[in-house]
Amino acid sequence: MEVIFLKFYITTPIYYVNSDPHVGSAYTTIIADIIARYKRMMGYDVFFLTGTDEHGQKILQAATNAGKDPQSFCDELAGRFKKLWKKLGITNDGFIRTTDQDHMKVVQYFVKKMMENGDLYKGEYKGWYCVPCESYWNEEEIGAERLCPSCGRELKYITEENYFFRLSKYTDALLEHYRNHPEFVQPDFRRNEMLKILEGGLKDLSITRTTFKWGVPMPDDPEHVIYVWVDALINYISAIGYPFDTEKFNRYWPADLHLIGKEINRFHSIVWPAMLISVGLPLPKTVFAHGWLTVDGQKISKSLGNAIDPSYFVEKYGNDVLRFYLLRDINFGKDGDFSEKNLVNRLNSDLANDYGNLLHRTLAMLEKHYSSVLPEPKEHDEIDERFKEDVMQRVKEYEKLMEEYSLTQAVEKILEILMLSNKYFDEKRPWILAKQKDFSRLSTVLYNTCEALMKVAVMFSPIMPDSSREVLLRVGFDWGPSKELLDRWGILKPSVRIVHGKPLFEKKEFATEKKESEPRMDDLIELDEFKKVKLRTAKVLSAERVPKSDKLLKLIVDVGDLGQRQIVAGIAKYYEPESLVGKTIIVVVNLKPAKLMGVESQGMLLAAKDSTNLRVLTVDGDIAPGATIS
Ligand code: MSP
């Protein structure tokens, strides 16, 4: 018999250690963990790698700012990443740090090979550099404001003698690879972005720096340190033994999936494969670039104070709930918004109601009417048969969707099974069957619902490992979830002891502010009354905090023919002052001036507010300051 060897090598980006991990870095790591757990369940030999990116100017700066030497700074931060991953139940098989001596040796070996293959040359780099992104940009890419096209921050002009990688040489080889392997970059719209860059032709890439030392020294020319991105990308092979442990390396390489965020796609889908072709290694099967999370509508950033520590959610709601929420509510692949309010809604409706409650009702009846022993299913009618088929169809669809990384859609299939099961249970009315002492039909309903719930627990197990294990234990499995439990209907063994137990998920309340009252018919106003309010567009010229107030910002705005106005607004909790400058907002210009914290306000700006967030109203497109609004 032929033994088929199934392996799956999955990686996350290695995270910069300039600051603590946040919901964004946790997002990628949790998704990678979900895929890794799923593949293990499906029988693959999985290697799941994550780690930390510790060299380069940005980390050096962060260490200096913290008054620490870079190595001990990195040690401390890498430790915090590891600790968080443990808390989130991450099952990584490797954790690579780019300051590991073994990794650094491999980087030098790799770069030497590129050199031997004639792919490196010395030249002068003159151009722009973004330290936060550790990226080079050329004049055509950056526009007149000279801001980083990726993160929008200020760029530095650098002139240095560097080594260059002949990236341009690989344009055609990459185009060909993209053509022959449409699965190489996913989702499709991300592949198209990369194709556009390739079709425009590639420029050679500077791959060393000379103005600081925090990096891997260039072999035979230690005045140069290797560019942090070249150093970092090599982690994907150094961590699995390249080039010294050939057995391990050959077992896992090429990677099956590099999971990354969309902003670093260019490095993974263009630079990295070119480097691999240069040294003669096979290319990874797929780079999947997922979307970006905002928190309550805002970009995650340390300076905005919304770089939330995921531990907060684990402690408040449980790890399973956080993991489920991220997969369910953020359509995997697209950008999405993380909000605690939505998390609570999902917990209460999908998990506590649809899942936990059905489990509770089923197990309670088994406890009461069958002394906690699972009965043999007896009479089957058409509804029972249809129910089984519907569930099994969803199981198959789930497997297919998981295989193609349509993860959010896969979760929807699990929720569909729960919906079908609740419907089945309510339609069959087992409480009436119990009253009528119709035990042959009651046994069938309870058995079938239990079987469906067991399948749900198995399908959920990569996403919510703790609650799945609990459900499986309650229906008599003290070993883990596996593919066999999904393959066919009727896996549960009659006569097994079931455990009723506590509610699986506890409902939570999310404190919301009280709602503005709905307009009533007798509250309506005349048009003339509305017209009394004079609204104009205004361009924000400057913004600063009002001293001693954590709520107020003072804005100077240009209102066209009405000149400049000073507006004081209670928006400091929602906006960094600089982020408002240049925006065209809407102000009421005929309000009597008022003093707030001793500062005069000559008008009022308009803003929308919900229970968690506030957004200033702006106009759709360009319009002159002072334009009237009606
Ligand atoms: N060190 C590089 C990666 C080198 S890989 C060879 C790096 N590090 S990073 O710390 O900035 O991490 C970036 C990654 O973290 C993103 O690609 C994404 O996977 C994850 N995320 C960080 N913020 C995120 C969001 N706001 N939303 C979703 N994912 C985000 O780039």
XYZ file of C-alpha atoms and ligand atoms in Angstrom:
661
model
C 0.000 0.000 0.000
C 1.312 3.422 -0.889
C 1.687 5.671 2.140
C 0.848 9.251 1.291
C 2.915 11.735 3.233
C 0.952 14.855 3.976
C 2.855 17.784 5.376
C 1.835 21.385 5.914
C 4.255 24.186 6.664
C 2.608 27.435 7.718
C 4.216 30.691 8.860
C 3.217 34.072 10.269
C 5.260 37.209 9.688
C 7.937 37.576 12.328
C 6.856 40.583 14.351
C 8.958 43.638 15.040
C 9.773 43.929 18.703
C 9.674 47.722 18.827
C 6.453 47.521 20.828
C 4.163 45.048 22.551
C 1.964 42.692 20.528
C -1.563 43.996 19.905
C -4.855 42.832 18.424
C -3.373 43.179 14.902
C -0.412 40.854 15.466
C -2.644 38.524 17.486
C -5.066 38.396 14.551
C -2.549 36.884 12.110
C -1.188 34.521 14.734
C -4.645 33.285 15.753
C -5.675 32.705 12.133
C -2.452 30.806 11.461
C -3.125 28.731 14.565
C -6.640 27.958 13.374
C -5.314 26.722 10.031
C -2.521 24.742 11.711
C -4.966 23.050 14.093
C -7.347 22.291 11.236
C -4.588 20.676 9.170
C -3.436 18.601 12.140
C -6.991 17.432 12.621
C -7.072 16.454 8.958
C -4.019 14.255 9.471
C -1.221 16.474 8.169
C 2.244 16.615 9.699
C 2.176 20.343 10.449
C 5.019 22.703 11.146
C 3.759 26.055 12.350
C 6.312 28.832 12.670
C 6.144 32.277 14.196
C 8.780 34.539 15.719
C 10.243 37.996 16.121
C 12.114 40.361 13.814
C 14.748 42.012 15.965
C 17.291 43.817 13.781
C 17.324 47.130 11.937
C 17.098 50.826 12.556
C 13.569 50.831 13.966
C 14.331 48.326 16.741
C 17.620 50.067 17.503
C 15.751 53.353 17.888
C 13.121 51.767 20.140
C 15.824 50.229 22.354
C 17.679 53.534 22.543
C 14.485 55.382 23.446
C 13.870 52.853 26.201
C 17.435 53.381 27.458
C 18.307 49.710 26.961
C 20.932 47.846 25.001
C 19.285 46.364 21.915
C 19.814 42.712 22.792
C 18.278 42.856 26.247
C 15.486 45.047 24.893
C 14.736 42.360 22.266
C 14.966 39.568 24.836
C 12.359 41.282 26.965
C 9.961 41.972 24.096
C 10.362 38.535 22.485
C 9.448 37.113 25.894
C 6.227 39.120 25.926
C 5.230 37.818 22.490
C 5.847 34.248 23.632
C 3.812 34.792 26.770
C 0.865 36.193 24.873
C 0.878 33.363 22.332
C 0.700 30.919 25.225
C -2.279 32.741 26.627
C -4.027 32.669 23.241
C -3.507 28.920 22.946
C -1.164 29.249 19.963
C 0.305 25.873 19.004
C 3.404 26.999 17.118
C 6.061 24.342 16.594
C 8.880 26.851 16.184
C 9.641 30.344 17.408
C 12.433 32.050 15.530
C 14.273 35.177 16.619
C 16.458 36.902 14.060
C 19.101 37.506 16.732
C 19.532 33.722 17.160
C 23.136 32.945 16.224
C 22.035 30.000 14.078
C 19.719 32.180 12.046
C 22.383 34.841 11.564
C 24.804 32.255 10.158
C 22.182 31.132 7.648
C 21.573 34.728 6.558
C 25.277 35.127 5.817
C 25.373 31.790 3.991
C 22.366 32.765 1.869
C 23.691 36.210 0.966
C 27.076 34.728 0.081
C 25.308 32.369 -2.280
C 23.503 35.263 -3.937
C 26.884 36.940 -4.325
C 28.476 33.814 -5.824
C 25.628 33.594 -8.301
C 26.465 37.099 -9.518
C 23.275 38.637 -8.132
C 24.858 41.292 -5.886
C 26.865 44.388 -6.775
C 28.035 47.500 -4.957
C 26.473 50.816 -5.845
C 25.281 54.088 -4.396
C 21.769 54.311 -2.964
C 20.255 57.740 -3.117
C 16.650 57.884 -2.189
C 13.931 57.763 0.402
C 13.601 55.432 3.360
C 10.760 54.788 5.793
C 12.132 53.677 9.156
C 8.812 52.407 10.619
C 8.280 50.211 7.514
C 12.000 49.648 6.922
C 11.276 50.251 3.226
C 12.972 52.053 0.359
C 10.851 54.209 -1.931
C 11.736 55.952 -5.143
C 10.716 59.418 -6.256
C 7.869 58.209 -8.536
C 6.294 56.211 -5.748
C 6.041 58.882 -3.081
C 4.308 61.943 -4.532
C 4.840 65.584 -3.664
C 4.280 65.313 0.102
C 7.182 62.884 0.495
C 5.221 60.633 2.808
C 5.536 56.859 2.973
C 3.016 55.286 0.540
C 2.508 52.425 2.980
C 2.134 54.059 6.407
C 1.828 57.765 5.546
C 4.717 58.794 7.786
C 7.655 61.045 7.042
C 10.477 59.641 4.902
C 14.225 60.125 5.322
C 16.502 60.868 2.383
C 19.568 58.657 2.485
C 22.737 58.462 0.454
C 24.810 55.378 1.139
C 27.171 53.032 -0.614
C 25.286 49.738 -0.473
C 25.163 46.293 -1.941
C 22.316 45.831 -4.408
C 20.374 42.721 -5.353
C 19.651 42.368 -9.074
C 15.931 42.119 -8.480
C 15.191 43.587 -11.923
C 16.658 40.462 -13.487
C 13.807 38.378 -12.047
C 10.813 40.248 -13.408
C 10.138 37.760 -16.188
C 10.745 34.669 -14.065
C 8.250 35.956 -11.517
C 5.670 36.845 -14.138
C 5.960 33.353 -15.474
C 5.571 31.862 -12.021
C 2.453 33.956 -11.417
C 1.023 32.743 -14.723
C 1.714 29.089 -14.027
C 0.629 29.180 -10.387
C -2.445 31.318 -9.933
C -2.662 30.079 -6.329
C 0.728 31.645 -5.529
C -0.690 34.934 -4.241
C -4.126 35.088 -2.645
C -6.732 36.549 -2.560
C -7.016 37.294 -6.299
C -7.200 41.050 -5.904
C -3.895 40.991 -4.037
C -2.320 38.930 -6.843
C -3.470 41.571 -9.313
C -1.800 44.312 -7.282
C 1.470 42.390 -7.414
C 1.076 41.674 -11.123
C 0.760 45.399 -11.766
C 4.053 46.029 -9.987
C 5.715 43.220 -11.944
C 4.324 44.404 -15.252
C 5.805 47.844 -14.543
C 9.250 46.175 -14.221
C 11.316 45.798 -11.040
C 14.219 47.918 -9.841
C 17.288 46.514 -8.122
C 17.054 46.520 -4.344
C 19.565 47.915 -1.891
C 20.233 45.125 0.613
C 22.771 46.528 3.051
C 23.071 49.594 5.311
C 26.221 51.215 6.662
C 25.009 53.888 9.061
C 24.304 51.610 12.017
C 25.465 48.223 13.242
C 22.348 46.479 14.615
C 22.039 43.679 12.079
C 23.783 40.714 10.487
C 27.226 41.745 9.167
C 27.775 41.299 5.445
C 30.130 38.341 4.894
C 33.660 39.639 4.124
C 32.550 43.273 4.398
C 31.424 43.860 8.001
C 31.094 47.621 7.577
C 27.755 46.708 5.993
C 24.844 45.154 7.825
C 22.320 43.155 5.826
C 19.003 44.884 5.168
C 16.501 43.887 7.827
C 13.974 42.549 5.292
C 16.506 40.192 3.674
C 17.518 39.018 7.142
C 13.868 38.567 8.146
C 12.594 36.697 5.081
C 15.324 34.097 5.434
C 13.757 33.087 8.778
C 11.273 30.937 6.887
C 14.032 28.553 5.854
C 16.582 28.973 8.646
C 13.934 27.886 11.155
C 13.501 24.524 9.462
C 17.164 23.715 9.193
C 18.376 25.232 5.903
C 21.061 24.454 4.798
C 22.494 22.180 7.485
C 19.577 19.939 8.545
C 18.640 18.705 5.096
C 16.240 16.076 6.377
C 14.056 18.542 8.215
C 14.368 21.152 5.494
C 13.380 18.750 2.735
C 10.502 17.499 4.815
C 8.845 20.893 5.175
C 10.093 23.144 2.385
C 8.507 24.621 0.294
C 6.173 26.366 2.711
C 2.516 25.694 2.015
C 1.340 29.013 3.361
C 2.969 32.293 4.280
C 0.182 34.128 6.069
C 0.793 37.881 6.165
C -0.937 41.266 6.282
C -1.519 43.081 2.998
C 1.087 45.805 3.662
C 4.019 43.392 3.392
C 2.828 41.532 0.322
C 5.463 43.065 -1.970
C 8.252 41.645 0.182
C 6.712 38.193 0.274
C 5.367 37.881 -3.243
C 8.142 39.654 -5.160
C 11.368 40.078 -3.176
C 11.312 36.722 -1.364
C 10.598 34.526 -4.406
C 13.305 36.375 -6.371
C 15.782 35.688 -3.551
C 14.803 32.024 -3.584
C 15.191 31.722 -7.357
C 18.582 33.383 -7.010
C 19.868 30.606 -4.728
C 18.001 27.846 -6.558
C 15.325 26.970 -4.001
C 11.681 26.135 -4.761
C 9.083 28.815 -4.083
C 6.407 28.709 -1.378
C 3.044 27.409 -2.572
C 0.918 30.302 -1.380
C 1.300 33.751 0.094
C -2.020 34.824 1.577
C -2.198 38.560 2.326
C -5.124 39.270 4.635
C -6.736 42.626 5.308
C -6.173 45.085 8.094
C -8.064 45.499 11.324
C -9.131 48.829 12.646
C -10.339 49.216 16.226
C -13.664 51.017 16.511
C -13.010 52.465 13.065
C -9.491 53.698 13.743
C -6.094 52.480 12.622
C -4.356 50.522 15.387
C -1.481 52.557 16.684
C 0.391 52.955 19.887
C 0.172 56.737 19.730
C -3.619 56.598 19.453
C -3.746 54.416 22.534
C -5.944 51.809 20.848
C -3.234 49.184 20.453
C -5.248 46.980 22.771
C -3.630 44.138 24.619
C -5.513 40.988 23.532
C -5.106 39.606 27.079
C -7.840 41.989 28.147
C -10.361 40.136 25.951
C -9.100 36.717 26.970
C -9.534 37.609 30.621
C -12.911 39.245 30.184
C -14.580 36.904 27.684
C -12.332 33.835 27.329
C -9.865 32.844 24.644
C -12.387 30.886 22.564
C -14.688 33.873 22.289
C -11.931 36.171 21.055
C -10.761 33.629 18.475
C -14.294 32.963 17.265
C -15.116 36.642 17.040
C -12.046 37.455 14.936
C -12.856 34.774 12.414
C -16.596 35.291 12.356
C -16.883 39.052 12.286
C -13.908 40.053 10.161
C -14.371 38.616 6.708
C -11.038 36.851 6.327
C -9.045 38.410 3.487
C -10.765 41.793 3.685
C -10.267 44.739 6.020
C -12.497 44.742 9.061
C -13.296 46.543 12.249
C -12.715 45.112 15.699
C -15.238 46.267 18.247
C -15.904 44.989 21.719
C -19.585 45.657 21.257
C -19.758 43.340 18.248
C -17.754 40.744 20.114
C -20.317 40.746 22.918
C -23.162 40.498 20.395
C -21.562 37.478 18.759
C -20.920 35.852 22.115
C -24.510 36.327 23.221
C -26.264 35.351 20.016
C -24.090 32.821 18.162
C -22.374 31.172 21.093
C -24.538 31.455 24.204
C -27.936 31.244 22.455
C -27.504 29.125 19.378
C -24.768 26.790 20.609
C -24.616 26.702 24.416
C -28.330 26.804 24.941
C -29.086 23.966 22.549
C -26.391 21.855 24.157
C -27.853 22.600 27.551
C -31.401 21.726 26.514
C -30.314 18.460 24.890
C -28.094 17.286 27.710
C -30.643 18.290 30.357
C -33.280 16.088 28.712
C -30.850 13.190 28.419
C -30.067 13.572 32.088
C -33.717 13.693 33.076
C -35.227 11.047 30.828
C -32.324 8.658 30.223
C -30.305 9.022 33.447
C -27.437 10.579 31.452
C -26.986 7.572 29.192
C -27.172 8.211 25.459
C -30.047 6.132 24.037
C -30.094 4.274 20.744
C -31.947 6.234 18.043
C -35.143 4.377 17.100
C -37.853 5.580 14.717
C -36.746 7.730 11.799
C -39.045 9.851 9.684
C -38.449 12.142 6.728
C -37.561 15.130 8.885
C -34.868 13.119 10.657
C -33.396 11.964 7.354
C -33.446 15.437 5.859
C -31.785 16.813 8.990
C -28.909 14.325 8.761
C -28.375 15.079 5.080
C -28.450 18.818 5.648
C -25.880 18.555 8.419
C -23.550 16.284 6.446
C -23.750 18.585 3.440
C -22.639 21.517 5.615
C -19.771 19.421 7.011
C -18.476 18.780 3.486
C -18.846 22.420 2.532
C -16.981 23.445 5.671
C -14.066 21.171 4.763
C -13.882 22.551 1.242
C -14.020 26.159 2.444
C -11.323 25.553 5.074
C -9.080 23.990 2.419
C -9.364 27.063 0.230
C -8.886 29.484 3.159
C -12.417 30.853 2.966
C -12.368 30.764 6.723
C -15.220 33.117 7.574
C -17.485 31.271 5.156
C -16.443 27.986 6.767
C -17.570 29.288 10.171
C -20.868 30.275 8.617
C -21.405 26.616 7.722
C -20.988 25.642 11.373
C -23.487 28.294 12.368
C -25.870 26.965 9.729
C -25.701 23.537 11.352
C -26.578 25.149 14.669
C -29.492 26.943 13.074
C -30.726 23.698 11.485
C -30.318 21.851 14.765
C -32.281 24.436 16.732
C -34.999 24.292 14.111
C -35.053 20.496 14.184
C -35.229 20.441 17.963
C -38.056 22.976 18.088
C -39.981 21.262 15.321
C -39.703 17.829 16.923
C -40.708 19.205 20.337
C -38.981 16.563 22.455
C -40.534 17.985 25.643
C -43.961 16.955 24.283
C -42.618 13.529 23.290
C -41.369 13.168 26.865
C -44.765 14.093 28.270
C -46.386 11.575 25.933
C -43.790 9.009 26.968
C -43.001 8.431 23.289
C -39.476 7.204 24.067
C -38.719 5.707 20.707
C -39.132 9.071 18.970
C -37.591 11.006 21.852
C -34.432 8.889 21.699
C -34.034 9.673 17.988
C -34.388 13.424 18.428
C -31.957 13.584 21.324
C -29.439 11.291 19.642
C -29.537 13.260 16.378
C -29.190 16.614 18.090
C -26.267 15.284 20.104
C -24.580 13.934 16.985
C -24.974 17.303 15.235
C -23.586 19.111 18.287
C -20.628 16.736 18.385
C -19.906 17.556 14.734
C -20.190 21.253 15.514
C -17.669 20.836 18.340
C -15.236 19.049 16.012
C -15.616 21.703 13.311
C -15.181 24.428 15.900
C -12.169 22.756 17.497
C -9.475 24.579 15.473
C -11.230 27.855 16.274
C -12.434 27.286 19.844
C -10.280 24.456 21.187
C -11.330 24.741 24.848
C -15.098 24.661 24.480
C -14.855 21.981 21.779
C -12.886 19.722 24.034
C -15.454 20.285 26.764
C -18.365 19.377 24.477
C -16.582 16.277 23.216
C -15.923 15.161 26.786
C -19.566 15.646 27.655
C -20.642 13.328 24.845
C -18.117 10.665 25.699
C -14.893 11.418 23.806
C -11.856 11.784 25.982
C -9.484 11.933 23.016
C -9.184 14.856 20.655
C -11.158 15.903 17.597
C -10.341 14.117 14.349
C -11.420 13.880 10.750
C -13.075 10.490 11.374
C -15.654 12.139 13.596
C -16.771 14.204 10.604
C -16.701 11.525 7.923
C -20.073 9.953 8.503
C -23.285 10.234 10.493
C -23.851 8.084 13.575
C -20.481 8.203 15.304
C -21.834 8.664 18.823
C -22.059 5.439 20.759
C -25.420 4.679 22.343
C -25.026 3.771 26.029
C -22.143 6.194 26.523
C -22.407 8.385 29.637
C -23.060 12.020 28.934
C -22.330 14.912 31.284
C -24.786 17.769 31.584
C -22.350 20.351 33.056
C -22.419 24.115 33.340
C -23.542 26.498 30.565
C -20.910 26.451 27.838
C -20.853 30.216 27.345
C -21.967 32.909 29.710
C -23.860 35.831 28.248
C -22.249 39.207 28.869
C -23.521 42.729 28.870
C -21.790 45.493 27.031
C -22.375 48.807 28.734
C -23.883 51.164 26.175
C -24.738 54.786 26.631
C -28.410 55.587 26.717
C -29.906 56.140 23.292
C -31.093 59.476 21.997
C -34.872 59.261 22.038
C -36.501 58.470 18.692
C -38.130 61.482 17.006
C -41.877 61.491 17.669
C -44.511 62.954 15.300
C -45.224 65.809 17.674
C -41.478 66.629 17.781
C -41.250 67.528 14.084
C -39.895 70.921 13.044
C -40.625 73.296 10.148
C -38.072 73.791 7.372
C -37.688 77.404 8.442
C -36.554 76.297 11.858
C -33.879 74.110 10.321
C -32.821 76.947 8.045
C -31.998 79.054 11.076
C -28.900 76.923 11.566
C -26.157 78.180 9.244
C -23.792 75.423 8.231
C -20.557 75.906 6.307
C -17.594 73.793 5.280
C -14.343 74.659 7.027
C -10.777 73.501 6.546
C -8.857 72.615 9.698
C -5.649 74.665 9.774
C -4.389 73.593 13.169
C -5.494 71.523 16.135
C -4.189 71.198 19.673
C -5.282 69.959 23.054
C -6.863 72.423 25.461
C -4.534 72.471 28.486
C -5.810 70.554 31.541
C -8.686 69.013 29.613
C -8.734 65.415 28.419
C -11.885 66.046 26.379
C -11.333 69.282 24.467
C -9.422 70.141 21.324
C -8.964 73.681 20.024
C -9.133 73.974 16.241
C -8.402 76.935 13.996
C -10.485 76.578 10.851
C -10.684 78.455 7.580
C -14.319 79.286 6.724
C -13.660 80.981 3.341
C -15.302 84.426 3.171
C -16.014 84.319 6.937
C -12.288 84.179 7.671
C -10.702 82.027 10.373
C -12.565 80.771 13.418
C -11.538 79.144 16.635
C -13.637 76.107 17.521
C -13.426 74.154 20.749
C -14.811 70.618 20.522
C -15.110 67.674 22.912
C -13.372 65.190 20.645
C -9.946 64.733 22.242
C -10.661 61.147 23.252
C -11.313 60.164 19.652
C -8.736 62.086 17.646
C -5.055 62.859 17.766
C -4.977 66.613 17.020
C -2.591 66.295 14.021
C -4.869 63.800 12.316
C -7.517 66.506 11.867
C -5.315 69.046 10.116
C -6.230 69.394 6.441
C -9.703 67.859 6.837
C -12.742 69.706 5.511
C -15.325 69.575 8.260
C -18.770 71.042 8.846
C -19.371 73.822 11.348
C -22.341 75.776 12.658
C -21.285 79.391 12.095
C -24.158 81.311 13.697
C -23.928 80.010 17.258
C -23.362 82.521 20.005
C -19.700 82.259 21.070
C -19.172 80.330 24.286
C -16.234 79.692 26.592
C -15.144 76.126 27.309
C -12.453 75.696 29.987
C -11.773 79.404 29.551
C -11.180 79.102 25.792
C -13.566 80.844 23.408
C -15.375 78.755 20.814
C -16.756 80.629 17.797
C -19.002 77.900 16.486
C -19.520 74.193 16.699
C -18.392 71.293 14.542
C -20.698 68.424 13.598
C -19.868 64.857 14.560
C -21.573 61.475 14.624
C -21.487 59.449 17.799
C -22.472 55.912 18.697
C -21.997 54.014 21.924
C -18.273 53.534 21.437
C -17.025 55.959 18.866
C -17.204 59.506 17.562
C -16.413 60.639 13.995
C -16.266 64.211 12.770
C -18.430 64.857 9.689
C -16.490 65.640 6.528
C -17.520 66.204 2.911
C -17.413 63.720 0.060
C -14.623 65.058 -2.207
C -13.050 68.464 -2.722
C -14.980 71.625 -1.956
C -13.842 75.132 -1.026
C -13.817 76.177 2.632
C -16.819 78.352 3.460
C -19.183 76.509 1.085
C -22.770 76.703 2.323
C -24.650 73.578 3.362
C -28.352 73.095 2.942
N 8.857 42.321 10.702
C 7.989 42.503 9.599
C 7.617 41.182 8.984
C 8.744 40.346 8.520
S 8.219 38.815 7.906
C 9.539 38.156 7.193
C 6.728 43.226 10.048
N 6.444 43.146 11.349
S 5.193 43.822 12.072
O 5.399 43.693 13.488
O 4.987 45.132 11.587
O 3.979 42.893 11.754
C 3.213 43.087 10.638
C 2.152 42.035 10.576
O 1.351 42.045 11.774
C 1.152 42.313 9.462
O 1.635 41.870 8.219
C -0.035 41.538 9.961
O 0.183 40.188 9.782
C 0.004 41.849 11.461
N -0.698 43.091 11.753
C -0.200 44.183 12.391
N -1.188 45.102 12.509
C -2.314 44.640 11.952
C -3.623 45.109 11.826
N -3.986 46.283 12.243
N -4.529 44.286 11.256
C -4.209 43.024 10.821
N -2.983 42.576 10.920
C -1.986 43.377 11.399
O 6.065 43.783 9.219
